[in-house]
Tab-separated table of C-alpha atoms and ligand atoms in Angstrom:
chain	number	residue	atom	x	y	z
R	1	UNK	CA	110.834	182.139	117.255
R	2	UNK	CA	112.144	183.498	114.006
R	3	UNK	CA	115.698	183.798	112.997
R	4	UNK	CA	116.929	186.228	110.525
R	5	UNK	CA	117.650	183.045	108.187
R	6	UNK	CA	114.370	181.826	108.366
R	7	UNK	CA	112.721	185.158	107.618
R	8	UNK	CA	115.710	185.312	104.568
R	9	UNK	CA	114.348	182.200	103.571
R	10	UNK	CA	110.650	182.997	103.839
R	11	UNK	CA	111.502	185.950	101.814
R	12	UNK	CA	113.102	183.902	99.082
R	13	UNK	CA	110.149	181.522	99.366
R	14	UNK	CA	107.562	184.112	98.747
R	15	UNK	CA	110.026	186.029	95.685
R	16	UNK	CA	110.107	182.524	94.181
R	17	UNK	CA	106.484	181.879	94.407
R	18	UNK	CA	105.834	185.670	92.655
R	19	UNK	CA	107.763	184.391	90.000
R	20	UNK	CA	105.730	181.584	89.611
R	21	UNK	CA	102.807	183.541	89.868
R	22	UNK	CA	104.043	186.662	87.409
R	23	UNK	CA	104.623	183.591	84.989
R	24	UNK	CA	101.819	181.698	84.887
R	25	UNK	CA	99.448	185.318	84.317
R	26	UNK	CA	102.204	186.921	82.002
R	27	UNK	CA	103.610	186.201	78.493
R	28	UNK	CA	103.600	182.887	78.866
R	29	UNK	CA	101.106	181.254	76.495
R	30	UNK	CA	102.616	180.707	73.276
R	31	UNK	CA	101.144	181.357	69.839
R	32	UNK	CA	100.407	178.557	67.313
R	33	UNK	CA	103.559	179.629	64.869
R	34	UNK	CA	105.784	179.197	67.584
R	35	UNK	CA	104.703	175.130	67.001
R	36	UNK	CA	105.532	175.709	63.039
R	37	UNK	CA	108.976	173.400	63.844
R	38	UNK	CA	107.444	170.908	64.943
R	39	UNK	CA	107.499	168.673	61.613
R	40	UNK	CA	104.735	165.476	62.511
R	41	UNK	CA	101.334	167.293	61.888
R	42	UNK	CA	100.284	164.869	64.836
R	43	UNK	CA	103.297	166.121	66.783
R	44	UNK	CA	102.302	169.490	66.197
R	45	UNK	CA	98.535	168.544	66.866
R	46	UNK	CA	99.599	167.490	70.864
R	47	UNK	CA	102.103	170.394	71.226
R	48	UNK	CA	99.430	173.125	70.392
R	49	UNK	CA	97.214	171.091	72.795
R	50	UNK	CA	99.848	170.895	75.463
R	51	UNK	CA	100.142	174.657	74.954
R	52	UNK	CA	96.770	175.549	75.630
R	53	UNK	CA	96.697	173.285	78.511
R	54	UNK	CA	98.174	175.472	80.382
R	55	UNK	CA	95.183	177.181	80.251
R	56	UNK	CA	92.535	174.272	80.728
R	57	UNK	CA	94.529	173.088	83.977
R	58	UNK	CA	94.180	176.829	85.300
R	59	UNK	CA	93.424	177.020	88.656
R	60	UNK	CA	90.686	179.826	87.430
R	61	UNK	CA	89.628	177.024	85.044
R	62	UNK	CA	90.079	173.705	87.421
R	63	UNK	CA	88.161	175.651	90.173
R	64	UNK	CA	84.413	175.590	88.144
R	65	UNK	CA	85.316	172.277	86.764
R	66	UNK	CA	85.480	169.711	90.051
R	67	UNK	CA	84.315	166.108	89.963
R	68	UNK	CA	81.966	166.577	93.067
R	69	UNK	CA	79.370	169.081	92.600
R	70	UNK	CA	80.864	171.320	94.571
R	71	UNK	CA	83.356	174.188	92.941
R	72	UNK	CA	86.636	174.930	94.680
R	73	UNK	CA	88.572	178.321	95.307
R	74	UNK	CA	91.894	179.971	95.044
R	75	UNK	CA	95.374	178.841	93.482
R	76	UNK	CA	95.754	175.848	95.709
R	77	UNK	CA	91.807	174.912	94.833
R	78	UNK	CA	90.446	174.695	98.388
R	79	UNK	CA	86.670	173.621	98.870
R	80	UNK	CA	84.583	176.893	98.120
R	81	UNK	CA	83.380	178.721	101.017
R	82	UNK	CA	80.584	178.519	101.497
R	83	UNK	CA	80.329	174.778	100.677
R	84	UNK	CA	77.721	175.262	97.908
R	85	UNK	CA	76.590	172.826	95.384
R	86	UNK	CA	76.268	173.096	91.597
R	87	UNK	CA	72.330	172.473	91.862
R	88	UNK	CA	70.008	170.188	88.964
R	89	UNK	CA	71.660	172.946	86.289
R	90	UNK	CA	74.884	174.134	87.717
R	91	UNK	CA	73.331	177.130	88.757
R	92	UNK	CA	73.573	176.441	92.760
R	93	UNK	CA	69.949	175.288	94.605
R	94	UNK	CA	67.620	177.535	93.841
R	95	UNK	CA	67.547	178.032	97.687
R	96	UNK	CA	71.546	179.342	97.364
R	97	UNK	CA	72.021	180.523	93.667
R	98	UNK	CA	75.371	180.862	92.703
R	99	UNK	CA	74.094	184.649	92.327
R	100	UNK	CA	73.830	185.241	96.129
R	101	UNK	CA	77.091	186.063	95.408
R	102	UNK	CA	78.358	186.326	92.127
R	103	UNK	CA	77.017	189.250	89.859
R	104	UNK	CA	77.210	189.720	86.337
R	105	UNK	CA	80.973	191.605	87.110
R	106	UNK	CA	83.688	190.989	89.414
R	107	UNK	CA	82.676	193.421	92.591
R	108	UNK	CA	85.223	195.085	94.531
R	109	UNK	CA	84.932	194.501	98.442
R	110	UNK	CA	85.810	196.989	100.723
R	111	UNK	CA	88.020	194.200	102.497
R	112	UNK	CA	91.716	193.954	102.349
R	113	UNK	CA	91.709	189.704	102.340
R	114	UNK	CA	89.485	189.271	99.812
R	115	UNK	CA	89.697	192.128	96.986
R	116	UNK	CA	86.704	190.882	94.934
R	117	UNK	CA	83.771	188.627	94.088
R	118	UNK	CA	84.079	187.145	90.788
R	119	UNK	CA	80.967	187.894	88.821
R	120	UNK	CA	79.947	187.090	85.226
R	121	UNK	CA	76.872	186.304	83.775
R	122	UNK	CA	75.836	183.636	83.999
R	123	UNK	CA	77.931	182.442	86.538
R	124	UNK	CA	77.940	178.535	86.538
R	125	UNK	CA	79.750	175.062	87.564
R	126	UNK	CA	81.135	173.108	84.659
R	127	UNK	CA	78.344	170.461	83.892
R	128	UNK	CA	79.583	167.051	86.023
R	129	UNK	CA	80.525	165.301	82.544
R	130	UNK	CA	83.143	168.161	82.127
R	131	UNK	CA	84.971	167.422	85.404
R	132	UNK	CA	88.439	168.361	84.919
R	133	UNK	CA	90.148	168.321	88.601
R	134	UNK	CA	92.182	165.143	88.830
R	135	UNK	CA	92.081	164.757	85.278
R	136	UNK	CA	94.985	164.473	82.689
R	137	UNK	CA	95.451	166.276	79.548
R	138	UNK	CA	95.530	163.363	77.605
R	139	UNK	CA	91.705	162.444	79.201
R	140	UNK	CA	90.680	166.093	79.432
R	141	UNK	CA	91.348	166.570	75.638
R	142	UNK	CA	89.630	163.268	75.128
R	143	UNK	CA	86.528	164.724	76.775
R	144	UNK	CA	86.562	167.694	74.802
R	145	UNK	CA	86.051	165.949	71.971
R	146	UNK	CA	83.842	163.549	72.781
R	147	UNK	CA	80.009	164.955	72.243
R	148	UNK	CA	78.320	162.374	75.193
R	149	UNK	CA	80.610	164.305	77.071
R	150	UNK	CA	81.324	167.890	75.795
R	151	UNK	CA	77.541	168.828	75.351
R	152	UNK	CA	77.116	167.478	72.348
R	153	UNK	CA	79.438	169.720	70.442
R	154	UNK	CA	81.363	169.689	67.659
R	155	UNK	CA	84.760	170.838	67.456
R	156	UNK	CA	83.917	174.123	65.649
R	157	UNK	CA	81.442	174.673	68.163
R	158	UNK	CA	84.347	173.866	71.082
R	159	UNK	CA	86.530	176.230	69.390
R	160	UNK	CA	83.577	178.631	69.253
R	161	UNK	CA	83.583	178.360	72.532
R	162	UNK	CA	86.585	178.168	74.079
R	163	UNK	CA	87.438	181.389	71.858
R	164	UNK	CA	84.684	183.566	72.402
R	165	UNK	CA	82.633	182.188	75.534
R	166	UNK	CA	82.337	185.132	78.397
R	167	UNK	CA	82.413	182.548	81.182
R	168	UNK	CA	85.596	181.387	79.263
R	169	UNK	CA	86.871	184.514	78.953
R	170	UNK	CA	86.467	185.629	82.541
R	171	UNK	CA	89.743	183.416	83.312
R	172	UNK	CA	91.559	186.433	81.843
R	173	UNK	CA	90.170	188.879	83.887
R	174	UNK	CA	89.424	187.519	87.337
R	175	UNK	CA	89.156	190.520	89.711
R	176	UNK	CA	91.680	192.048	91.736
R	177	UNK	CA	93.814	189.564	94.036
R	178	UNK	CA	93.292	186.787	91.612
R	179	UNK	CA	96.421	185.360	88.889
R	180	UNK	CA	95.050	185.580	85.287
R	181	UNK	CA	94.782	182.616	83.219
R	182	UNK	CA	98.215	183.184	81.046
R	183	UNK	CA	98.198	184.682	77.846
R	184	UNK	CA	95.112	185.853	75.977
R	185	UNK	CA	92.011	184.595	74.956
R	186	UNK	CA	92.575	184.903	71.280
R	187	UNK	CA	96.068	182.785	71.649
R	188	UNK	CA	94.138	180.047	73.419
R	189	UNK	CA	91.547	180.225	70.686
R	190	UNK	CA	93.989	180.447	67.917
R	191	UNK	CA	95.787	177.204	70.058
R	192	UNK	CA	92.700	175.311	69.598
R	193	UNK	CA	91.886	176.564	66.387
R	194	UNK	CA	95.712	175.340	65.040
R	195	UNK	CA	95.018	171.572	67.308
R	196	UNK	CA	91.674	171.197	65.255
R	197	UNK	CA	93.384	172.077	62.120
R	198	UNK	CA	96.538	169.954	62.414
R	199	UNK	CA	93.798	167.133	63.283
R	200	UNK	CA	93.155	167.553	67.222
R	201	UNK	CA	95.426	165.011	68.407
R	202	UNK	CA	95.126	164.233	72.011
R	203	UNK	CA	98.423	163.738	74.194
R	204	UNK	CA	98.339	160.129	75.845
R	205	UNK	CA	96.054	160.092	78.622
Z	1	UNK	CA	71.630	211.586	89.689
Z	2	UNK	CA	69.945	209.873	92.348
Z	3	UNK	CA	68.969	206.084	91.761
Z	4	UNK	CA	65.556	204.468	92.753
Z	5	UNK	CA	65.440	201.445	94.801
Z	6	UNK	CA	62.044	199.489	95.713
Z	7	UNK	CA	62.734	198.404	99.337
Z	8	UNK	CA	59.612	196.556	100.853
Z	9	UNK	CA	57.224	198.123	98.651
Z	10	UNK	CA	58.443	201.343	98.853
Z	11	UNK	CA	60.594	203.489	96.345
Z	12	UNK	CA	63.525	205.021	97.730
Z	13	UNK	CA	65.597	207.771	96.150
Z	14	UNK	CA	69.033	207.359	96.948
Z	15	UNK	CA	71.862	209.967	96.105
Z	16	UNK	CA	75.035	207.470	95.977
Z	17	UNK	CA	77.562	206.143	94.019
Z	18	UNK	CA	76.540	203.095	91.343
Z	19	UNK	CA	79.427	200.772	92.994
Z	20	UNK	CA	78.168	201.664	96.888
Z	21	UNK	CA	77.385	198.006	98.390
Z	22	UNK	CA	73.539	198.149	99.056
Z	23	UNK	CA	74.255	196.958	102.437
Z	24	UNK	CA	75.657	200.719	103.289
Z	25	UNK	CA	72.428	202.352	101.018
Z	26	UNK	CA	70.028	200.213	103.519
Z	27	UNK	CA	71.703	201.162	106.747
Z	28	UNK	CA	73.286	204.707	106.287
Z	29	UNK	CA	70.968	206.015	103.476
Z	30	UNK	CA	67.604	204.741	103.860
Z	31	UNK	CA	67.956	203.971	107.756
Z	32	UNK	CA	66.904	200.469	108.173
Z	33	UNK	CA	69.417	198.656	109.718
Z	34	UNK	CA	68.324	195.304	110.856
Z	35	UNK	CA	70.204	194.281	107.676
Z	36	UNK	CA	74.419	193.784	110.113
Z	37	UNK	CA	77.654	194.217	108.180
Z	38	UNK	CA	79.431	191.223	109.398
Z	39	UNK	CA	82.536	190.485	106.893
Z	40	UNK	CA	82.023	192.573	103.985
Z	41	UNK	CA	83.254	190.281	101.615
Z	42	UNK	CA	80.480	187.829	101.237
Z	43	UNK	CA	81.717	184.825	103.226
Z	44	UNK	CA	79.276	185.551	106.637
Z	45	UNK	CA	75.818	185.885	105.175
Z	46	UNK	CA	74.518	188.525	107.832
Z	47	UNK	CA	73.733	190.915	105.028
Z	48	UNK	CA	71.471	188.497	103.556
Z	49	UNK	CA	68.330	190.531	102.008
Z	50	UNK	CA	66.325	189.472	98.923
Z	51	UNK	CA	66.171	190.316	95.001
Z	52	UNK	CA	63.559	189.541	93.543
Z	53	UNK	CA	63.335	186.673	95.676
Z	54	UNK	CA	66.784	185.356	95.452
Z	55	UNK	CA	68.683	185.599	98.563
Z	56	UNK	CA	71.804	187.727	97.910
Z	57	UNK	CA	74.611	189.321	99.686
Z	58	UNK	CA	74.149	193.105	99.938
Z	59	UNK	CA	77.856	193.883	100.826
Z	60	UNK	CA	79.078	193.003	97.852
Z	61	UNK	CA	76.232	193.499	95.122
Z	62	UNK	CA	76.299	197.215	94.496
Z	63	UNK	CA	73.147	199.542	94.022
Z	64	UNK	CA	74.044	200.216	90.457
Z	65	UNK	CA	73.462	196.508	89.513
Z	66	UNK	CA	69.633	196.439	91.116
Z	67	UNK	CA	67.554	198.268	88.383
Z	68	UNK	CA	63.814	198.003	89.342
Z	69	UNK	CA	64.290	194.818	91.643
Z	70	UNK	CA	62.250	194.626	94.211
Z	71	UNK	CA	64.643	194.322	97.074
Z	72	UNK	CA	63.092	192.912	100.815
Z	73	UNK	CA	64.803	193.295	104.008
Z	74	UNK	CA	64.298	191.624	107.466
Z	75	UNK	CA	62.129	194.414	108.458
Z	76	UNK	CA	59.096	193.006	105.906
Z	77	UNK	CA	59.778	189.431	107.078
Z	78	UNK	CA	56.684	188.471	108.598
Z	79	UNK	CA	54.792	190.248	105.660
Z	80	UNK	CA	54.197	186.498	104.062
Z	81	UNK	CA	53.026	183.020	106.025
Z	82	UNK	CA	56.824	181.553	105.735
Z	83	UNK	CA	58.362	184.336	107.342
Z	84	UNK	CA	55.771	184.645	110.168
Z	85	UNK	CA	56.229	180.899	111.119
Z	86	UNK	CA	59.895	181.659	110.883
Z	87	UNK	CA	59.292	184.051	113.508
Z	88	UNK	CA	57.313	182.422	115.834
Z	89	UNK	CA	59.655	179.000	116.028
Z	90	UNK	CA	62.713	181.604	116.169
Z	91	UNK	CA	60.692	182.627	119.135
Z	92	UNK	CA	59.441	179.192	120.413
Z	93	UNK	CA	62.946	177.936	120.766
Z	94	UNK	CA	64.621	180.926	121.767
Z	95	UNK	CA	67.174	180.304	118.705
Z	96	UNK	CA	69.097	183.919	118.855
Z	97	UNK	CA	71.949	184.291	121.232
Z	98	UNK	CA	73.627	187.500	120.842
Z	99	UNK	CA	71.592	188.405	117.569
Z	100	UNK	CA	74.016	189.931	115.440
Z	101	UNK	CA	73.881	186.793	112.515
Z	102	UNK	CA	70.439	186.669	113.239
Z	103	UNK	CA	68.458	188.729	110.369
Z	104	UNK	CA	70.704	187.392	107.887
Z	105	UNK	CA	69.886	183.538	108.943
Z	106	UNK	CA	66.127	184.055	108.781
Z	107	UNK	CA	66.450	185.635	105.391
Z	108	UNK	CA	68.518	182.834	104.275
Z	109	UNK	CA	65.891	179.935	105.963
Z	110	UNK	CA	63.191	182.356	104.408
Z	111	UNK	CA	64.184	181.889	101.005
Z	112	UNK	CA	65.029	178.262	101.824
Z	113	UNK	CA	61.072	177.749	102.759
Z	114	UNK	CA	60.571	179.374	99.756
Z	115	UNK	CA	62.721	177.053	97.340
Z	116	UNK	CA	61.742	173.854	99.464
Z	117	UNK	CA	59.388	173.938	101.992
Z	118	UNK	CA	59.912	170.194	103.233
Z	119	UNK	CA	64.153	170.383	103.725
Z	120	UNK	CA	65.624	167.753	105.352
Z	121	UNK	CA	68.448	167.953	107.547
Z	122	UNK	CA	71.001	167.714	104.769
Z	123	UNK	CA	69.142	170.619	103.067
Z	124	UNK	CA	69.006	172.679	105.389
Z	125	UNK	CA	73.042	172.121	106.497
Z	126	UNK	CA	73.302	173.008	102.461
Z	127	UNK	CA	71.936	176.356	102.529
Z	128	UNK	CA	72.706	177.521	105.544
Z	129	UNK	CA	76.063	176.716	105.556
Z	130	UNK	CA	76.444	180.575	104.161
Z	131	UNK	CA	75.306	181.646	107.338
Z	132	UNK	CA	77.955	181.558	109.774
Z	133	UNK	CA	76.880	182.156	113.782
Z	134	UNK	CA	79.844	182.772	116.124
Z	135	UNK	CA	77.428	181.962	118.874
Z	136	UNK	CA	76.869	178.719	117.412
Z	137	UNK	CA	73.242	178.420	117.529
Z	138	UNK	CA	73.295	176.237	114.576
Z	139	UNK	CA	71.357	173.339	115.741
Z	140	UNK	CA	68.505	175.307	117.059
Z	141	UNK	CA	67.893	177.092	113.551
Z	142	UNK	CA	68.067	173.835	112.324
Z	143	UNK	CA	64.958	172.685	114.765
Z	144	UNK	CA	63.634	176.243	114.164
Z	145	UNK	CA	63.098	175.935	110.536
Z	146	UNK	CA	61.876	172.478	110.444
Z	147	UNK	CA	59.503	173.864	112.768
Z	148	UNK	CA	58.593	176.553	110.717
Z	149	UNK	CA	58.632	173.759	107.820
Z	150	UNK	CA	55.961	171.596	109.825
Z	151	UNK	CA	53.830	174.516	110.840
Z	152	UNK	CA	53.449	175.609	107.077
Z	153	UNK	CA	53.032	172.319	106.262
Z	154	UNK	CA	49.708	171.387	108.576
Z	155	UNK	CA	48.347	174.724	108.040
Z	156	UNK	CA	48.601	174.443	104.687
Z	157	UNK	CA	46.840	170.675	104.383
Z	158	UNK	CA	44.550	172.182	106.934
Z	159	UNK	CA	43.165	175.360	104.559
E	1	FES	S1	78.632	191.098	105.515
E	1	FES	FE1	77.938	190.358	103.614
E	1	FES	S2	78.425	188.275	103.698
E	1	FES	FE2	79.348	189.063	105.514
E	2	FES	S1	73.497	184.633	117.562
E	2	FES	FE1	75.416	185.572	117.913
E	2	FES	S2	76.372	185.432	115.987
E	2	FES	FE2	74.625	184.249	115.725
């Protein structure tokens, strides 16, 4: 049964997780000159990094980026229902295409549970050597720069893509009922811009 | 302005909204409702139909996004070999319980034929894990479509 103190504290609970929530879509991401203080250039190099990590360890980033082949959902990143696979090019099977359910735009639903699909297009699992989930910044920026793991980029064409990419981008505007990556796209791209500059020092793994 | 749809060969002028799910356009607008609303928000599968052969979820893909697809419904399912031997194991081993997931699984093992018409068990638990059956007549679609599988298969070594 539920006492008045436990609903209190429920209440509390769920304020305390908004908070959490309203930070991690709001203001939060901070530009590169707010890193100008930071004297070391590779100092300043891991800070930026650390900064936009808030981003890369995104639960609307982690989620398309598992180790198994199989994406996971929502903020706590539960397996992805229905348990699909990423398929020979990340795609899904051809049998269950990611695009059975995800369209080129987030869809409203007429349900009250689950506001929206997520759509963009394409629509596609993180390539297996770009697992993230489980990972630590230190290894995940370690991947990013490494081109037998990054597909084969360089890191103007990472910033390229991390800055402009519309799967990328799609983290800041997930569909009703999901929390935003935080900040904008252009600060994360100006973050990695500003880590590449300063010489795109990794923090330790 | 009305939009056209091709359902099963057959243009459709429909006089809705670009954001209506095409699950509602099928049922309420152009009448053919074996297609079931079961969750709305694409987590059943019972509104399976296809695109252009690509098994999607009508109840959340909206009519405005369709262009000149060809979109194909349960009612056309026996139109091709794979969905006729679909049929007749679904028959054979009197697979359907209530129904209601029904139309949606055999559009879903349809387009599974399609993709891989030897799936093993694994396979098959794979793709059809988007249909959900509150009847729980999951193992006999399973035997159903390896039926279906086999029956394609000697008919096809056969011709
Ligand atoms: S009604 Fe479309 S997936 Fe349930
Ligand atoms: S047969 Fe009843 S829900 Fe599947």
């Amino acid at each position: 049964m539920f006492s008045h103190r436990s609903v209190a504290t429920a209440a509390l609970l769920l304020l305390s997780t908004n908070v959490t929530l309203a930070d991690s879509s709001g203001e939060s991401l901070r530009a590169p000159k707010a890193f100008d203080s930071v004297r070391n250039r590779t100092e300043r190099s891991v800070a930026l990094f650390t900064e936009a990590g808030k981003v890369l360890q995104h639960p609307r980033c982690l989620n398309c980026h598992p180790v198994e082949r199989q994406p996971t959902q929502g903020d706590d990143l539960h397996p992805h229902m229905p348990p699909v696979h990423g398929g020979p090019e990340n795609r899904g099977t051809k049998e269950l295409p990611c695009t059975s359910c995800h369209g080129p735009h987030n869809t409203a639903t007429l349900g009250t549970g689950l506001k929206s699909i997520p759509g963009s297009d394409p629509w596609a699992l993180a390539p297996a050597s770009m697992a993230w989930q489980g990972f630590s910044l230190g290894e995940i920026c370690a991947q990013l720069k490494d081109p037998a793991r990054n597909g084969n980029r360089t890191l103007a064409q990472i910033e390229e893509h991390l800055a402009k990419d519309h799967l990328v981008g799609w983290a800041w505007h997930p569909g009703e009922g999901r929390t935003p990556a935080p900040g904008t796209q252009q600060i994360f791209g100006e973050l990695i811009a500003a880590w590449i500059k300063t010489g795109a020092h990794c923090p330790k793994p | 302005m009305p939009t056209q749809i091709n359902v099963n060969g057959a243009m459709h002028s429909v006089d809705v909204d670009d954001d209506t799910p095409l699950l509602w356009v099928l049922r309420d607008v152009v009448g053919l409702t074996g297609t079931k609303f079961g969750c709305g928000v694409a987590l059943c599968g019972a509104c399976t139909v296809h695109i252009d052969g690509v098994p999607r979820r009508s109840c959340i893909t909206t009519v405005g996004s369709i262009g000149n697809a060809s979109i194909r419904t349960i009612e056309t399912l026996d139109a091709n070999p794979i969905g006729k031997a679909l049929q007749k194991a679904w028959l054979d081993l009197e697979v359907v319980q209530c129904g209601y997931c029904q139309s949606g699984q055999l559009m879903s093992a349809a387009a599974l034929l399609a993709g891989n018409p030897k799936p093993s068990d694994a396979d098959i638990d794979t793709v059809m894990s988007g249909n959900i059956c509150r009847c729980g007549t999951y193992g006999r679609i399973r035997s159903a479509i390896k039926q279906a599988a086999n029956q394609l298969g000697s008919s096809q070594e056969s011709a």
